[in-house]
Every structure is written in structure tokens, then in C-alpha cells.
Coordinates of C-alpha atoms in Angstrom, one line a residue:
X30 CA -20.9 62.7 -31.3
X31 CA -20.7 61.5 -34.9
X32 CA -16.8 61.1 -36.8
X33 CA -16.3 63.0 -39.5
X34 CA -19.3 65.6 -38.7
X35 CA -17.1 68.7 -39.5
X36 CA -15.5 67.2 -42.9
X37 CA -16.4 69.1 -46.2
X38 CA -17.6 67.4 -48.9
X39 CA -18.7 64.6 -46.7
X40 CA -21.4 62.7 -48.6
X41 CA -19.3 61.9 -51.3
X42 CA -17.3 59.9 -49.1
X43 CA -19.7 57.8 -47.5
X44 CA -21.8 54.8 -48.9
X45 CA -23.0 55.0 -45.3
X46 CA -22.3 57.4 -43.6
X47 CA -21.3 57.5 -39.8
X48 CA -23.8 57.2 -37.2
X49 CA -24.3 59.6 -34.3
X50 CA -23.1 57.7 -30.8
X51 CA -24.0 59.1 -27.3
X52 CA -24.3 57.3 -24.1
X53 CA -27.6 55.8 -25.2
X54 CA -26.0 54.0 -27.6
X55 CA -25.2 50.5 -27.1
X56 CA -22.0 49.6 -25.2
X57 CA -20.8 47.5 -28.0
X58 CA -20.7 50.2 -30.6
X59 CA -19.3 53.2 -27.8
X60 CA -16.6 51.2 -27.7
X61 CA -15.4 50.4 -31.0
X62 CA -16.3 54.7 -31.6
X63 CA -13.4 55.7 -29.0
X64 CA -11.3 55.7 -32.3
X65 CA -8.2 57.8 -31.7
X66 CA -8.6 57.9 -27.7
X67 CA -6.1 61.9 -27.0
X68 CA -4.8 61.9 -24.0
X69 CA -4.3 65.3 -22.3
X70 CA -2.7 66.1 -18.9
X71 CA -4.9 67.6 -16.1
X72 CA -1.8 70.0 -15.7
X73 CA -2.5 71.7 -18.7
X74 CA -4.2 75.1 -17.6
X75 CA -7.1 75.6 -19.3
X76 CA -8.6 72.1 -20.1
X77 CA -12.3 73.6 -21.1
X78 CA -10.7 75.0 -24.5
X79 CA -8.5 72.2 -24.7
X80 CA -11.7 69.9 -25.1
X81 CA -13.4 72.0 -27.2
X82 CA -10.7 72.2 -29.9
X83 CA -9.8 68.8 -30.1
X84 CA -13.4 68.2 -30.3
X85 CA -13.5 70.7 -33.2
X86 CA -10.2 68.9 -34.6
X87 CA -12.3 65.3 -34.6
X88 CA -11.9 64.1 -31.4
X89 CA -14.0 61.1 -30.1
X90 CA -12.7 60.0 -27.0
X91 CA -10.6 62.5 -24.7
X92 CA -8.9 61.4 -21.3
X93 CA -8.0 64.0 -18.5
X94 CA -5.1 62.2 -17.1
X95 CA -3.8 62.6 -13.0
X96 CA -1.5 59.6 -13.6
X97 CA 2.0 59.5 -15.2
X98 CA 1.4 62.6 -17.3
X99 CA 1.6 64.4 -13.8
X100 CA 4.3 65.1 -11.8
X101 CA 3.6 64.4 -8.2
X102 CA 4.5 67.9 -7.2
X103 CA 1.7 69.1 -9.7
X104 CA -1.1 67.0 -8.9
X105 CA -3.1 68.9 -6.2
X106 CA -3.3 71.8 -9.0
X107 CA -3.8 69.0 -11.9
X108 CA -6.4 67.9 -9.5
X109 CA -8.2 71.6 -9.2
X110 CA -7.5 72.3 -13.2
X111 CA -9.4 68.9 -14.1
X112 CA -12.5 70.0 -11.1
X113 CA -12.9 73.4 -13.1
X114 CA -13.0 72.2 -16.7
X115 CA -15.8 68.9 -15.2
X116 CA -17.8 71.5 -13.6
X117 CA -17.6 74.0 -16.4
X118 CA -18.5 71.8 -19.1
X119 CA -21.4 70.1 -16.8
X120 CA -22.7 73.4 -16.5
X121 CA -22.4 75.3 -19.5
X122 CA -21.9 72.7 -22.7
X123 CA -24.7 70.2 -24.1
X124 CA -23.0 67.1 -23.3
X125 CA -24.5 66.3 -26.9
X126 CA -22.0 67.8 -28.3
X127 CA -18.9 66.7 -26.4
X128 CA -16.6 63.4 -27.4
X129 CA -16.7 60.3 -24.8
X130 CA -14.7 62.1 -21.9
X131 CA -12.8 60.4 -19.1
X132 CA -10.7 60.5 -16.3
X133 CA -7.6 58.6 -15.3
X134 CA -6.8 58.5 -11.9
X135 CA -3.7 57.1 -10.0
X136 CA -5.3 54.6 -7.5
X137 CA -8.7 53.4 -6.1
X138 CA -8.3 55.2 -2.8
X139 CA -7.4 58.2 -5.5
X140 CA -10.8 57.8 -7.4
X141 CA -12.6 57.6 -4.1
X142 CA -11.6 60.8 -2.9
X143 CA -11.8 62.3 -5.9
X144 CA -15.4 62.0 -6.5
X145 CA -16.2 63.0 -3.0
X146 CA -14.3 66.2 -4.0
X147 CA -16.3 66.8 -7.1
X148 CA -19.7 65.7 -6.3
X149 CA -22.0 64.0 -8.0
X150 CA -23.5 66.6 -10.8
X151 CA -19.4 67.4 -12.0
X152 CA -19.3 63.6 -12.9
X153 CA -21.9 64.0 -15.4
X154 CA -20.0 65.1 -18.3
X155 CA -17.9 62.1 -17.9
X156 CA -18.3 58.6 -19.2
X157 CA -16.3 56.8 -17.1
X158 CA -12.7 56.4 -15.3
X159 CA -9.5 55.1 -17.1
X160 CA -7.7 52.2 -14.0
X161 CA -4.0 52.4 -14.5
X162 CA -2.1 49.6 -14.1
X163 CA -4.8 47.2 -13.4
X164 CA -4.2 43.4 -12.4
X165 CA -5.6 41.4 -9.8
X166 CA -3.6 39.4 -7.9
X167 CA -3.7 41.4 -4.8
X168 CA -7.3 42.4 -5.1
X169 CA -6.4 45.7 -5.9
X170 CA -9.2 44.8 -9.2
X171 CA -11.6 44.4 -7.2
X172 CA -11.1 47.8 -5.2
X173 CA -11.3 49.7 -8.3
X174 CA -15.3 48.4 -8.7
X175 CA -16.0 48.7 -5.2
X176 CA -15.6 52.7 -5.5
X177 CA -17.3 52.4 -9.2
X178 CA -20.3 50.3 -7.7
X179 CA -20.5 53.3 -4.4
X180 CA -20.5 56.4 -7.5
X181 CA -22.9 54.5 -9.8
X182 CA -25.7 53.2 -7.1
X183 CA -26.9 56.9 -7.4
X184 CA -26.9 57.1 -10.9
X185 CA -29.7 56.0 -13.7
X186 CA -27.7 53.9 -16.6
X187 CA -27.3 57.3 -19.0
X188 CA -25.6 58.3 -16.3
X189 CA -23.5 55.5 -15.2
X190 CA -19.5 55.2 -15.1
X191 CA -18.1 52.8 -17.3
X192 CA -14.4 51.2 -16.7
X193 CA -11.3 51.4 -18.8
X194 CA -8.5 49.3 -17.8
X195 CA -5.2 49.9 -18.7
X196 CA -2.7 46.2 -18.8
X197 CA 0.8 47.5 -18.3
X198 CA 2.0 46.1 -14.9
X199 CA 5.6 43.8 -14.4
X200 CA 3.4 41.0 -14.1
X201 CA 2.1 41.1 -16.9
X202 CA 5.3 42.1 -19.2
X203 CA 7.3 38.8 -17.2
X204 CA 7.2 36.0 -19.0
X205 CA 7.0 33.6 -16.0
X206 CA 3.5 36.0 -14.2
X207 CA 1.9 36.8 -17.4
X208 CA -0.4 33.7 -17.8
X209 CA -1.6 33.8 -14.2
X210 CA -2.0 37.8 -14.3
X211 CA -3.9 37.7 -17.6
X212 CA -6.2 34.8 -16.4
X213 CA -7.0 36.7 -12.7
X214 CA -8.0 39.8 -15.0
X215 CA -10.2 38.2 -17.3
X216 CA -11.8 36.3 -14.9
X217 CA -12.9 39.7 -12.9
X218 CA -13.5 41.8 -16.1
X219 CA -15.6 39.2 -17.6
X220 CA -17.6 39.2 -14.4
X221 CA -18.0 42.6 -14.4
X222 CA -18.3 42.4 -18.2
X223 CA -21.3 45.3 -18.2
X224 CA -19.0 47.9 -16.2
X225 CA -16.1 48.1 -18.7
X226 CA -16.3 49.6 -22.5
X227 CA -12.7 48.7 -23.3
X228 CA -9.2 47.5 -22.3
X229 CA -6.4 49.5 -23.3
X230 CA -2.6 48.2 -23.5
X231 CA -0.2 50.4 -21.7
X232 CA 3.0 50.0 -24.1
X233 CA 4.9 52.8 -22.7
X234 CA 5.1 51.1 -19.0
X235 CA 5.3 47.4 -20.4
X236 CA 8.1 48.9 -22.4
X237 CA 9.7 50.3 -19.4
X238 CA 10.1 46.9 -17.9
X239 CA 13.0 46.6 -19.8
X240 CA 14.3 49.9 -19.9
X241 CA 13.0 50.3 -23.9
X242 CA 11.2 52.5 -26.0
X243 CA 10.4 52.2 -29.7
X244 CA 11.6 54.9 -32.2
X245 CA 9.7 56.4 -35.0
X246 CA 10.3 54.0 -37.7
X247 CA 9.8 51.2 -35.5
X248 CA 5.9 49.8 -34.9
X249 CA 5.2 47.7 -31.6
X250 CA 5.0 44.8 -33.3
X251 CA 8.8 45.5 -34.1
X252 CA 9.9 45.5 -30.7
X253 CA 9.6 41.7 -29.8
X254 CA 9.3 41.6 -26.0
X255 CA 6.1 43.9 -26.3
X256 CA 4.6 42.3 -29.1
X257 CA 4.6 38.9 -27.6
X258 CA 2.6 40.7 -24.4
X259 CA 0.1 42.7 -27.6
X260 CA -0.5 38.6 -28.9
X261 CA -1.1 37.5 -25.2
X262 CA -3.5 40.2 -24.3
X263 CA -5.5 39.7 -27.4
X264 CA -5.3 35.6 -26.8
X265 CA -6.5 36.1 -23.3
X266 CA -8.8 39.0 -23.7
X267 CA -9.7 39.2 -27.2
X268 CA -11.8 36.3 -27.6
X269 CA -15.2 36.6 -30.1
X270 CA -17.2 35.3 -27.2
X271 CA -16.1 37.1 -24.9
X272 CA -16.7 40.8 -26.5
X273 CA -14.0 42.7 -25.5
X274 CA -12.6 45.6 -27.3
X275 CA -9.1 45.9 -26.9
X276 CA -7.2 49.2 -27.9
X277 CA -3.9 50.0 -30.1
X278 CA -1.0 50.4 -28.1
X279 CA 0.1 54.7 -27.5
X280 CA 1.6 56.3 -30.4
X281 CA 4.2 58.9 -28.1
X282 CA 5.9 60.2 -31.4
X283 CA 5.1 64.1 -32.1
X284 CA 5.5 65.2 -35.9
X285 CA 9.4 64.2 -36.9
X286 CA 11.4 64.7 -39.9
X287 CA 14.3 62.3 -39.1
X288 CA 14.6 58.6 -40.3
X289 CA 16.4 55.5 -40.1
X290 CA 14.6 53.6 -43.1
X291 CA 13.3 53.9 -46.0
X292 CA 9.4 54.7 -45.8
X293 CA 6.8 51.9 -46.3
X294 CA 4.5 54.3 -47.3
X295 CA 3.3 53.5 -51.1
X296 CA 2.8 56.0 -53.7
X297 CA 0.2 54.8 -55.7
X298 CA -2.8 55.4 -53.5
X299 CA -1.6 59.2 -53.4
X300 CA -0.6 59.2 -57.4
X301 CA -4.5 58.0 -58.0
X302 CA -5.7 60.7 -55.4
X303 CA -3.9 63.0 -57.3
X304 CA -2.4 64.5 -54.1
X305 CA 1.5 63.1 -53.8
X306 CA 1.7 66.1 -51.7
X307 CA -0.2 64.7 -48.9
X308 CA 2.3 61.8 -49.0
X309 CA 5.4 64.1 -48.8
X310 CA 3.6 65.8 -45.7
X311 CA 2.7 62.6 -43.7
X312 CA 6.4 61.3 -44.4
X313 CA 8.3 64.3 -42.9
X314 CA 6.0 64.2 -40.2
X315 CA 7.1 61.0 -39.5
X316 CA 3.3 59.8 -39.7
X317 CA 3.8 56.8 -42.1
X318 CA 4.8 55.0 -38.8
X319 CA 1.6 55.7 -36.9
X320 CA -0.1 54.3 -40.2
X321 CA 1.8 50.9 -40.5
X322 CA 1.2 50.4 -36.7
X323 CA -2.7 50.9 -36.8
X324 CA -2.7 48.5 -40.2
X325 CA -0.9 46.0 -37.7
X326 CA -3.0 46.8 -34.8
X327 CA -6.2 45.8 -36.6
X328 CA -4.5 42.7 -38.1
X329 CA -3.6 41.5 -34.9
X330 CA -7.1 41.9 -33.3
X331 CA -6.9 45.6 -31.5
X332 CA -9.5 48.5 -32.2
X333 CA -8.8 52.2 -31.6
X334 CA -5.9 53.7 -30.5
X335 CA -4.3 55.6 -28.1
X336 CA -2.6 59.1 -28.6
X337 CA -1.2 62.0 -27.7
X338 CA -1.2 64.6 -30.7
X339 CA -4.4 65.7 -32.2
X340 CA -2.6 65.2 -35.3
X341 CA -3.2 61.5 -34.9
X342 CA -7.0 61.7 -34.7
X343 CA -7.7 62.0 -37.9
X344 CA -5.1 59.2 -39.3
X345 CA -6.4 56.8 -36.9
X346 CA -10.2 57.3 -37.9
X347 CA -9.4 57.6 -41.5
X348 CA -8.2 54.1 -41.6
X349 CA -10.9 53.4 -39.1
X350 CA -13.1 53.6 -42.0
X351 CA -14.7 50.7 -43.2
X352 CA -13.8 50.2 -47.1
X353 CA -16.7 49.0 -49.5
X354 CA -14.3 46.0 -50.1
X355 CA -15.0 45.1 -46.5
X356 CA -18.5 46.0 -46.2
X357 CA -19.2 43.7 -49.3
X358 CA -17.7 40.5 -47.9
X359 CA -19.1 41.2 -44.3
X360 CA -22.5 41.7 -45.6
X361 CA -22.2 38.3 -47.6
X362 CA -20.7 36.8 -44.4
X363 CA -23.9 37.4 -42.2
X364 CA -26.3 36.8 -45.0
X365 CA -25.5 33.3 -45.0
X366 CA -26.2 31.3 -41.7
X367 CA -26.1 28.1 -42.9
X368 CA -22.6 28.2 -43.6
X369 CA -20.6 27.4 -46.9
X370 CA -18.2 29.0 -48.6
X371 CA -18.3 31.6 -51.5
X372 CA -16.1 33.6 -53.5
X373 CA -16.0 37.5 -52.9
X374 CA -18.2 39.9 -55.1
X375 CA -14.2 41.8 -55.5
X376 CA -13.1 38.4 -57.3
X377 CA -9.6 38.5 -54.8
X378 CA -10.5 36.3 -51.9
X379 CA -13.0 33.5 -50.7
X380 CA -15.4 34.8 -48.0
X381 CA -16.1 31.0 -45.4
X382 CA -19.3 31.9 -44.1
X383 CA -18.9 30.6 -40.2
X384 CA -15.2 31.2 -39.6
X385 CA -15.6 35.0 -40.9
X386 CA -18.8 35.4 -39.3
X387 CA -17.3 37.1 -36.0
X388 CA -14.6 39.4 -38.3
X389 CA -17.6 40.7 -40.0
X390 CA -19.9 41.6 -37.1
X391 CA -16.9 43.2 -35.8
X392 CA -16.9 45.1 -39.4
X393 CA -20.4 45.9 -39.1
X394 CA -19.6 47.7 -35.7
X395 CA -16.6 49.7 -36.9
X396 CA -19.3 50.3 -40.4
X397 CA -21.3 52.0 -38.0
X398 CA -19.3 53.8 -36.0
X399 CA -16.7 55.5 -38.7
X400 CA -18.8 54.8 -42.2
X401 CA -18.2 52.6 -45.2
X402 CA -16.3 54.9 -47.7
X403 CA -17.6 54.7 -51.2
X404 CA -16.0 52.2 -53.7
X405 CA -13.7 54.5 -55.2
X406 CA -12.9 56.4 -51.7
X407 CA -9.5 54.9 -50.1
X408 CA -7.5 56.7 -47.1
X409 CA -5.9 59.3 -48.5
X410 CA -9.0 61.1 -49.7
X411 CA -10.5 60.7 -46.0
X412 CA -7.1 62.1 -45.1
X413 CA -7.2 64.9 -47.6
X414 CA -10.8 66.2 -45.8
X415 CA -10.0 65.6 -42.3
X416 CA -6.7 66.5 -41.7
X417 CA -6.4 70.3 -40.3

């Protein structure tokens, strides 16, 4: 899987372009590649073609989710859809080809059974199971790698299941639990540090705590009760040393005209691209919002996102894009280990060579997994070749 493969005109774009990931690759840099992480609900009826076009769309990471997107009455035929579309694609598509897949299930006792229902070879396609509503105060962690450790003692490492955790439990939204929640799961996830590729941020349940749900126009970071859980998460689980990747809260809004306030969206990046038309497009689809959050997101110390539009893909992975701005001060960064301090080649900031040194590995990753666009090349050109 490689972003961007089916843009036109791709070269152009690219300094460097990006490279191709599989599940050879190393961990680090499959992680920070789930880019705009589509959810899709196993209800849906014909999940094979459902794969296959939002790989076609840009797709890097795709969930098949038996959890909240599921109504209970549905699941035993959720549960046969998503069997079907893992055995099909096992069988009949070069896994080569396909984005990082995964499955969220409801419950350890629910990912047991299901993989004694789909056997070992339907798992193949996969690259590893998405735990909702993880903590581990009741040792309900730990279950959840008991039943990976039983699936993956059979399997060689290209085959192996990775972990993504989801953080969206009352005890972690309450003020008064949080601390002690967040330090049980980092204690187990750093343990098991080599079985989990990410940690995701359940917004939508955190949210729910309180009975709220952000509009449109509003990002997370808006909405104070869930940002201050975003700035824990990332304190407690977002440490340099620690290695984490830790994704963008959802973005649950489909394409919407209405608004509240006036868009932050600025022109002049569209006047230079020539293409105020793309702006006018984004803005009545409500996008601008989406595009203010992931700026935040990144700011804040989260990578990726999750969504549930294809439409997002390609906003989230063209701002996923590693400018040459960026790739200039990261390089200086980790050319220099003795430390020091040194203005940046753009002549608009000073580049400190040890307290930037972990930002610009982190760069480096992204660089590698969505490009370094060329000097002239901002988002909206990205935008202007990737968006359907």
C-alpha cells in the first residue's frame, strides 16, 4: 500500500515521494501510515466492494466494525457479512494490494469466539483487532492479550495480529478516575509495547459521558471537557520515549452546508493555487472543520485520524503531507547531534537541535509514509489531485 499511488500528475508533487508500506514494514512507520483510519459497519451488505472502492478512493487503514456501529439485533448477520468479505478477500485479492484492514470486536470473550468461527487462514487479510473501550482496572486489559497471545502463537510475525485500543471509557472521561485509569493502561500497553500499532481516542463515547456532541463548526479542542481528556491522553501516552502513536479523535460530520460561524478557512492558499473553487466546495461541505481539527490534532501531539466518510481520506492525508518547510528543519535537526542551536534555512524560526530532535524523527516518519511535497506544493494542490 503506498498514499497517493492513484493521484495524476504525482511526481510533480513530491520531493520524495511516498513509500510503499506492507506488514514487513516496520511497526513504527505502519502506524504513523494508518492516516485517515474509515470506519465501515459489518452490517453493510457487501463489504468486499466496499473495501475495494475505498481502497480505490485512497484508503489506508479500513476497520470492519461489530461494535457500536451495530445494532445488537444485527450482529449475528454483521458477524456473517464481515466472515464472507475476510474469507473472500483471503482467497481471491493479493493482500499487496489491500490497505491495513482490521476488525473491531465488542468484547474479549467476543474476539475469542470469533476467531474460532473464522479459522485461522480468514484472519490473514487482517492486521490486527481494534479493543473498544479498553482500561484496566478490572483486568479486562489483560483478557484482551490473552485471546491475542492464543491467535498469534500459530502465526509467523508477517502474519501476526497487532492491537488497537480505543480510550473512551467513564473512567477515563471523570476527572476524579482518569489519572489512575490512564496510569493502569500505560503500564500494560507499554508492556506489551510490541503487540499494539496505535491508540486511538474514542471522542464520540467520552463525549457521551456528558450527554454532548460537537457540531460542525466546532473542533474537539472546542468542547472543553473532551479536550482536557485529548491533553491527558497524549501526557500519559504520548511520551517521546515511550513511542506511541496516538490517533485524531472521529470526525462523525457527513458533507453539510449549514453554519454557525464564519469559516476559518483562508483564501490565499486557494487564490495562489488558482482554484478558489476548491475552497467554495470544501466550505459548503462543511470540510473546513475537519481541516482546523487535524491542524489541532497534530499540534497537540495526535497522528492520523479517525473517520467515517471516504470523503475525509483524502483531506486527512493531504495535510498528512510533510511540507519542504518541515523536511528542511527536521533534516537540520538530526544532522546535528551535538546539540546547539541554529536558525532555519526558511529564515522564520530557530531550529534547537536537542529539544526538536524527537518532533523531527516524528517528521521523518510521517516524510516517509505520506511524502515531502515540493517547495512550491501546499494542500490545496494535494487536494486538487486526490479528491474524487
Amino acid at each position: 500500500m503506498r498514499h497517493f499511488a492513484n493521484t495524476t500528475d504525482q511526481e510533480p508533487l513530491f520531493l520524495r515521494p511516498p513509500e510503499d508500506v506492507s506488514r514487513d514494514s516496520d511497526q513504527d512507520l505502519r502506524a504513523v501510515a494508518l492516516g485517515a483510519t474509515l470506519y465501515t459497519p459489518g452490517i453493510r451488505p457487501d463489504l468486499v466492494r466496499d473495501v475495494r472502492r475505498q481502497t480505490e478512493l485512497g484508503a489506508g487503514s479500513i476497520v470492519l466494525c461489530l461494535e457500536d456501529s451495530v445494532a445488537d439485533d444485527d450482529l449475528p448477520r454483521a458477524e456473517a457479512n464481515v466472515e464472507t468479505a475476510l474469507r473472500t478477500l483471503t482467497e481471491h485479492l493479493d493482500p499487496s494490494t489491500l490497505p491495513q484492514l482490521f476488525l473491531r470486536v465488542r468484547t474479549p470473550d467476543h474476539f475469542a469466539r470469533l476467531l474460532d468461527r473464522f479459522g485461522d487462514r480468514a484472519l490473514d487479510v487482517l492486521s490486527g483487532i481494534v479493543l473498544p473501550k479498553f482500561e484496566n482496572g478490572d483486568g479486562v486489559g489483560a483478557r484482551w492479550f490473552e485471546v491475542l497471545d492464543a491467535v498469534n502463537a500459530s502465526r509467523d510475525a508477517a502474519r501476526r495480529l497487532l492491537v488497537m485500543p480505543i480510550l473512551e471509557s467513564p473512567a477515563i472521561m471523570h476527572r476524579e478516575s482518569r489519572t489512575e485509569a490512564l496510569a493502569d493502561v500505560h503500564d500494560l500497553l507499554l508492556d506489551r509495547r510490541a503487540d499494539v500499532l496505535a491508540v486511538r481516542i474514542g471522542a464520540t463515547d467520552l463525549s457521551s459521558v456528558y450527554g454532548l456532541r460537537r457540531p460542525s463548526h466546532l473542533t474537539a479542542y472546542d468542547v472543553q471537557v473532551l479536550a482536557s481528556v485529548i491533553g491527558d491522553v497524549v501526557n500519559v501516552l504520548g511520551r517521546a520515549q515511550d513511542g506511541f502513536v496516538v490517533s485524531g479523535p472521529v470526525w462523525e460530520h457527513y458533507p453539510d452546508s449549514d453554519r454557525v460561524f464564519r469559516t476559518q478557512l483562508r483564501t490565499t492558499p486557494f487564490q495562489e493555487a488558482g482554484d478558489l473553487a476548491l475552497r467554495r466546495q470544501l466550505l459548503l461541505e462543511g470540510f473546513d472543520g475537519l481541516l482546523r481539527e487535524v491542524t489541532l490534532d497534530r499540534a497537540n501531539g495526535l497522528t492520523g485520524k479517525t473517520v467515517i466518510h471516504p470523503r475525509h481520506v483524502p483531506l486527512v492525508h493531504a495535510m498528512s503531507v510533510v511540507s519542504d518547510e518541515e523536511f528542511s528543519d527536521a533534516s537540520d535537526v538530526l544532522a546535528n547531534a551535538t546539540g546547539g542551536v541554529a536558525a532555519s534555512r526558511y529564515g522564520n524560526k530557530m531550529n534547537e537541535m536537542k529539544p526538536h530532535h524527537a518532533w523531527a524523527e516524528r517528521t521523518m516518519l510521517r516524510a516517509r509514509a505520506f511524502g515531502v511535497a515540493t517547495p512550491d506544493v501546499t494542500y490545496v494542490d494535494l487536494l486538487e489531485r486526490s479528491l474524487p
